[in-house]
Amino acid sequence: MLVLSPESSCDVCAESYSVDSCPHSIPCGHTFCASCLTKIAQGLWSPRTTPVCPLCREGFTAADIRLIRIDAASAQPGYPHVFPYPNYYPSGAASSSSSSAATGFGAAPIDEDALDGADQRVNAEAKRLEDKISAAAKKKCTFEELSALQREVEQWLAKELARRPDREHASLRLSAALLGAILINGFAYNEAKKHAKGVEVSLMDKLEQAEVVKRKLEFELHRQRAQYSQKLLELQQLKHEVSRLSAGSSPLSSPPTSARALPLGSALMATPPRAMSVQPARVSTPGTPTRASTPGSAYAAYSHFPKRSMSTTQETTSHLPISTSYLSATTSHLPVPSNSRSLGASPERPTASTQHQRWIPPAASRDDADAEREAHARGRPRPASAAGLYAHHGAGSMSRPRTSAGWRP
């Protein structure tokens, strides 16, 4: 029997053992009071785990609890009896009962069959978890499914480590580590995928904006090209107009006089050259050539002749009957004046060495008549015409007798 000392007490509730509160043992060899072991076996302290020894964490059940009988007579010895093992009974002090005679350790024999059944259950559970991990690796699982499987494996390993520290379950531990790495990589992949999706959306927005800007620039380029073509066409038209105006406003030279003498009958139409008008040069039509000369030269050449009014000359020349056929016959041999005349050139005058000849001025053009009317309307003196300029030839000391055919040479 076990002899109790005054210091003997339960390691859980710290109550001393007595006849009313005898110690009880479990398969691991530790002793506790019946009340504490019953609460642990029923799961009143920790319902989430199986009942284990509070000291070594080895599992047990309610059927494994054994009562340890004590000697009440020698409950208080003179000195304490210390044994190397709490539940060790020496061979001489061992009980003669069949239960305690079989073994020298503990109050009851260890149930080996129960231990083998527990190991079989543990192995079956480990096999089930390994198969579940293999199935998850063969099919495509979500992040939540893998997380739940990893938590389940880690919880089972923690429970088995608390119950049997000598069992490692290396395959399950390796599978749990691989599941953790897969979850970490999957989380990183999901984060990278989200970031890439955001970058893609932003780049697509920028691409659309660039397309809009490109279309605007293309439209602006087309418009600028159209404007350039239009301006180039206008420039060509302006160049053509400038060249045409430059060719039309070039100085014209006076027609040369013929070296041949005119007949006497054409003296009426042969008058000295007309002085150049002070009006600016105009671009005349091809049918009516423009005459240009210096008015000073004509005035200096004939300043010694007496002046007569234009009306008197016109009245004198208007009564002369001249037929069209006669004029055409008398002027048919005159040289044709050229279109180009110089502004600074003065008309040629007859000399003593040349034969006597007369120059017949053509009729006033429409531009000269318009300029004369415009000057009269503004109150300016009318420009001297050819008839008025040379009308004084018949007066003064230089006058010559007038005949029916014109002035006598």
XYZ file of C-alpha atoms in Angstrom:
409
model
C 0.000 0.000 0.000
C 0.927 3.591 -0.459
C 1.902 5.438 2.643
C 0.895 9.094 2.604
C 2.943 11.838 4.127
C 1.471 15.035 5.543
C 2.860 16.938 2.589
C 1.098 14.718 -0.008
C -1.473 16.716 -1.987
C -3.065 16.911 -5.405
C -0.978 18.792 -7.956
C -4.081 20.347 -9.524
C -6.230 21.552 -6.635
C -3.439 21.404 -3.955
C -5.679 19.542 -1.464
C -4.039 17.028 0.834
C -4.774 13.350 0.391
C -6.793 11.619 3.116
C -9.016 8.620 3.656
C -11.939 10.568 2.202
C -9.852 11.938 -0.699
C -7.662 9.173 -1.909
C -5.204 9.647 -4.714
C -5.918 8.218 -8.178
C -3.495 7.423 -10.983
C -3.626 7.471 -14.777
C -1.601 5.441 -17.345
C 1.285 7.921 -17.389
C 1.917 7.245 -13.633
C 0.987 10.636 -12.193
C -1.485 10.818 -9.306
C -4.234 13.310 -8.666
C -7.399 13.467 -6.682
C -10.561 11.825 -8.021
C -12.404 15.116 -8.379
C -9.769 16.716 -10.610
C -9.347 13.647 -12.826
C -13.109 13.312 -13.280
C -13.424 16.952 -14.379
C -10.527 16.566 -16.818
C -11.953 13.329 -18.261
C -15.407 14.871 -18.748
C -13.906 17.910 -20.508
C -15.219 20.458 -18.069
C -11.957 22.404 -18.032
C -11.162 22.431 -21.788
C -13.947 21.035 -23.995
C -11.949 21.666 -27.223
C -9.229 19.084 -26.477
C -9.188 15.484 -25.335
C -8.369 14.786 -21.658
C -4.602 14.762 -21.063
C -2.340 14.637 -18.071
C -1.745 18.109 -16.612
C 1.961 17.324 -16.157
C 3.115 15.324 -19.182
C 0.201 16.045 -21.548
C -0.394 12.345 -22.282
C -3.974 11.488 -23.088
C -6.242 9.301 -21.015
C -9.924 8.433 -20.616
C -12.266 8.012 -17.649
C -11.823 4.248 -17.770
C -8.083 4.613 -17.295
C -8.407 6.221 -13.852
C -7.352 3.853 -11.039
C -7.745 4.218 -7.273
C -4.601 3.961 -5.153
C -5.171 2.322 -1.779
C -3.325 3.747 1.200
C -2.428 2.456 4.675
C -4.332 4.583 7.107
C -2.445 3.168 10.156
C 0.884 4.305 8.868
C -0.383 7.449 7.300
C 1.882 9.555 9.516
C 5.273 7.919 9.791
C 8.144 9.280 11.789
C 10.032 10.092 8.659
C 8.921 10.343 5.093
C 9.263 7.345 2.830
C 10.697 8.546 -0.422
C 10.623 6.292 -3.436
C 12.129 6.957 -6.845
C 8.750 6.617 -8.546
C 5.449 7.692 -6.980
C 3.585 4.578 -8.039
C 6.418 2.135 -7.561
C 5.727 -0.710 -5.257
C 8.670 -2.775 -4.132
C 8.367 -6.480 -4.605
C 7.961 -7.084 -0.864
C 5.305 -4.400 -0.458
C 3.386 -5.333 -3.534
C -0.167 -6.435 -3.097
C -1.119 -10.069 -3.527
C -3.999 -9.107 -5.809
C -3.942 -10.286 -9.391
C -4.122 -6.752 -10.779
C -1.047 -5.454 -8.976
C 0.933 -8.661 -9.030
C 1.359 -8.585 -12.752
C 3.500 -5.455 -12.824
C 5.657 -3.614 -10.383
C 4.697 -0.111 -11.588
C 1.444 1.676 -10.929
C -1.738 0.717 -9.286
C -3.166 -0.874 -12.443
C -1.668 -2.484 -15.546
C -1.242 -0.447 -18.731
C -3.762 -1.306 -21.457
C -1.617 -1.970 -24.532
C -4.619 -2.737 -26.694
C -6.109 0.666 -25.979
C -2.850 2.323 -26.944
C -2.754 0.383 -30.225
C -6.326 1.419 -31.049
C -5.503 5.084 -30.436
C -2.495 4.889 -32.722
C -4.617 3.324 -35.432
C -7.110 6.163 -35.210
C -4.289 8.715 -35.395
C -2.798 7.018 -38.431
C -6.168 6.887 -40.161
C -6.710 10.590 -39.553
C -3.242 11.402 -40.869
C -3.927 9.301 -43.969
C -7.204 11.134 -44.553
C -5.476 14.522 -44.386
C -2.736 13.392 -46.778
C -5.325 12.199 -49.309
C -7.165 15.489 -49.012
C -3.973 17.436 -49.688
C -3.212 15.253 -52.736
C -6.695 15.832 -54.150
C -6.331 19.583 -53.658
C -3.009 19.528 -55.508
C -4.548 17.699 -58.510
C -7.460 20.086 -59.036
C -7.737 23.828 -59.165
C -8.750 25.124 -55.743
C -9.603 28.598 -54.608
C -7.614 30.615 -52.121
C -10.266 30.067 -49.440
C -10.276 26.264 -49.858
C -6.503 26.048 -49.532
C -6.561 28.298 -46.475
C -9.187 26.098 -44.775
C -7.193 22.922 -45.547
C -3.987 24.422 -44.161
C -5.718 25.452 -40.930
C -7.179 21.977 -40.508
C -3.783 20.259 -40.937
C -1.995 22.641 -38.572
C -4.635 22.200 -35.859
C -4.434 18.397 -36.063
C -0.633 18.473 -35.906
C -0.709 20.734 -32.859
C -3.138 18.381 -31.093
C -1.082 15.274 -31.858
C 2.102 17.022 -30.774
C 0.496 17.774 -27.421
C -0.708 14.189 -27.030
C 2.294 12.320 -28.377
C 5.443 14.429 -28.628
C 7.390 11.450 -29.940
C 5.248 11.283 -33.079
C 6.427 13.781 -35.700
C 4.140 13.101 -38.720
C 6.799 14.426 -41.083
C 4.705 14.015 -44.248
C 1.865 16.098 -42.852
C 4.250 18.743 -41.592
C 5.856 18.991 -45.045
C 2.437 19.175 -46.707
C 1.392 21.950 -44.331
C 4.569 23.905 -45.147
C 3.924 23.500 -48.897
C 0.349 24.678 -48.475
C 1.608 27.754 -46.643
C 4.063 28.529 -49.463
C 1.322 28.034 -52.066
C -0.963 30.391 -50.191
C 1.748 33.028 -49.906
C 2.544 32.755 -53.618
C -1.134 32.842 -54.510
C -1.661 35.943 -52.418
C 1.323 37.626 -54.059
C 0.022 36.571 -57.491
C -3.407 38.018 -56.782
C -1.896 41.278 -55.614
C 0.334 41.460 -58.697
C -2.654 40.668 -60.913
C -4.688 43.451 -59.350
C -1.802 45.875 -59.789
C -1.324 44.804 -63.413
C -5.045 45.249 -64.039
C -4.916 48.762 -62.652
C -1.865 49.590 -64.767
C -3.597 48.160 -67.839
C -6.684 50.277 -67.249
C -4.580 53.416 -66.833
C -2.582 52.628 -69.977
C -5.766 52.009 -71.955
C -7.069 55.403 -70.839
C -3.816 57.038 -71.909
C -3.986 55.199 -75.249
C -7.508 56.455 -75.874
C -6.413 59.994 -75.043
C -3.460 59.616 -77.410
C -5.813 58.407 -80.167
C -8.017 61.458 -79.661
C -4.985 63.761 -79.819
C -3.765 61.946 -82.942
C -7.102 62.421 -84.699
C -7.096 66.099 -83.785
C -3.549 66.539 -85.100
C -4.401 64.715 -88.326
C -7.426 66.944 -88.838
C -5.326 70.037 -88.147
C -2.641 68.803 -90.565
C -5.248 68.258 -93.281
C -6.636 71.733 -92.687
C -3.173 73.318 -92.788
C -2.382 71.485 -96.026
C -5.621 72.734 -97.564
C -4.800 76.291 -96.482
C -1.270 75.903 -97.859
C -2.621 74.758 -101.224
C -5.063 77.664 -101.294
C -2.362 80.191 -100.382
C -0.036 78.715 -103.007
C -2.737 79.095 -105.650
C -3.368 82.681 -104.572
C 0.375 83.380 -104.707
C 0.580 82.058 -108.246
C -2.386 84.186 -109.269
C -0.810 87.261 -107.696
C 2.502 86.577 -109.433
C 0.683 86.225 -112.746
C -1.207 89.463 -112.123
C 1.990 91.304 -111.144
C 3.781 90.082 -114.251
C 0.825 91.102 -116.407
C 0.681 94.565 -114.860
C 4.443 94.969 -115.159
C 4.302 94.073 -118.849
C 1.339 96.431 -119.433
C 2.868 99.407 -117.592
C 6.306 99.262 -119.296
C 7.446 102.537 -121.117
C 6.395 102.799 -124.749
C 8.599 104.361 -127.450
C 7.265 106.918 -129.958
C 6.768 105.719 -133.506
C 9.531 106.776 -135.936
C 8.759 109.124 -138.826
C 8.999 107.882 -142.340
C 11.884 109.033 -144.489
C 9.635 109.282 -147.480
C 7.885 112.576 -148.258
C 4.127 112.663 -147.922
C 2.040 113.850 -150.861
C 0.804 117.374 -150.867
C -2.818 116.277 -150.613
C -2.237 114.721 -147.244
C -1.067 117.940 -145.620
C -4.372 118.340 -143.839
C -3.864 115.229 -141.741
C -0.104 115.677 -141.349
C 0.409 117.881 -138.299
C 3.335 118.195 -135.949
C 3.585 115.699 -133.100
C 1.291 116.219 -130.115
C 2.774 117.151 -126.794
C 2.760 114.550 -124.025
C -0.083 114.921 -121.529
C 0.638 115.349 -117.863
C -1.815 112.583 -117.002
C -0.287 109.365 -115.640
C 0.337 106.537 -118.026
C -2.528 104.075 -118.434
C -2.662 100.562 -119.650
C -4.599 100.710 -122.886
C -6.305 97.983 -124.769
C -4.525 96.300 -127.651
C -6.677 98.195 -130.148
C -5.788 101.631 -128.758
C -2.054 102.082 -128.002
C -1.045 104.588 -125.351
C 1.275 107.473 -126.209
C 3.743 108.750 -123.681
C 6.162 111.702 -124.086
C 7.605 114.533 -122.081
C 5.440 117.647 -122.187
C 8.425 119.909 -121.685
C 10.134 118.765 -124.867
C 7.116 119.488 -127.024
C 6.595 122.862 -125.380
C 10.238 123.837 -125.781
C 10.264 122.803 -129.416
C 7.251 124.841 -130.421
C 7.261 127.651 -127.897
C 8.094 130.267 -130.564
C 4.812 129.695 -132.362
C 1.880 131.878 -131.377
C -0.850 130.057 -129.450
C -4.344 129.680 -130.676
C -7.382 128.370 -129.000
C -8.482 124.783 -129.454
C -11.962 125.787 -130.514
C -10.714 127.906 -133.435
C -8.572 125.077 -134.726
C -11.364 122.576 -134.363
C -13.777 124.925 -136.163
C -11.251 125.458 -138.957
C -10.558 121.777 -139.440
C -14.146 120.697 -139.035
C -15.327 122.435 -142.250
C -12.794 120.694 -144.455
C -14.544 118.018 -146.488
C -12.309 114.977 -146.584
C -13.559 111.675 -147.786
C -12.737 108.415 -146.088
C -11.319 106.948 -149.245
C -8.998 109.914 -149.656
C -7.735 109.566 -146.071
C -7.143 105.907 -146.468
C -5.329 106.527 -149.715
C -3.101 109.204 -148.245
C -2.277 107.359 -145.005
C -1.841 103.889 -146.365
C 1.879 104.351 -146.903
C 2.605 105.538 -143.344
C 4.665 103.246 -141.157
C 2.848 101.261 -138.448
C 3.853 102.506 -134.979
C 5.270 99.972 -132.573
C 3.643 99.177 -129.175
C 6.756 99.876 -127.125
C 7.518 103.587 -126.648
C 9.929 105.234 -124.261
C 8.798 107.932 -121.826
C 11.898 110.085 -122.168
C 12.086 110.059 -126.015
C 11.010 113.282 -127.773
C 9.421 113.289 -131.221
C 11.771 113.803 -134.174
C 11.639 117.154 -135.967
C 12.356 117.634 -139.654
C 15.697 119.120 -140.577
C 16.920 120.879 -143.679
C 18.607 117.750 -144.943
C 15.452 115.643 -144.679
C 12.490 115.960 -146.986
C 9.377 117.850 -145.970
C 6.922 115.508 -144.253
C 3.979 115.680 -141.890
C 2.907 113.314 -139.087
C -0.816 112.607 -138.727
C -1.804 111.931 -135.085
C -4.497 109.313 -134.597
C -7.830 110.157 -133.066
C -7.966 110.617 -129.310
C -8.573 107.397 -127.467
C -11.437 106.821 -125.083
C -9.103 107.094 -122.098
C -7.971 110.597 -123.156
C -11.573 111.732 -123.506
C -12.439 110.366 -120.078
C -9.391 112.069 -118.532
C -10.345 115.360 -120.194
C -13.897 115.206 -118.865
C -12.671 114.292 -115.377
C -10.194 117.191 -115.316
C -12.914 119.604 -116.512
C -15.243 118.381 -113.760
C -12.583 119.014 -111.092
C -11.945 122.558 -112.376
C -8.501 121.861 -113.795
C -7.374 123.175 -117.227
C -7.908 120.715 -119.995
C -4.778 119.100 -121.464
C -3.695 120.536 -124.773
C -4.699 118.368 -127.672
C -2.832 117.945 -130.905
C -5.183 120.259 -132.788
C -4.964 123.032 -130.204
C -1.202 122.724 -129.753
C -0.378 123.265 -133.379
C -3.246 125.599 -134.255
C -0.946 128.643 -134.041
C 1.001 127.548 -137.076
C -1.289 129.605 -139.242
C -0.732 132.876 -137.365
C 2.248 135.205 -136.932
C 5.318 135.589 -139.032
C 5.658 131.808 -139.352
C 2.179 131.385 -140.809
C 1.794 129.769 -144.156
C -0.989 130.156 -146.687
C -3.770 127.610 -146.310
C -5.084 125.792 -149.327
C -7.996 123.500 -149.869
C -5.691 120.490 -149.445
C -4.112 121.708 -146.181
C -1.203 123.837 -145.169
C 1.262 124.764 -147.898
C 4.829 123.728 -147.270
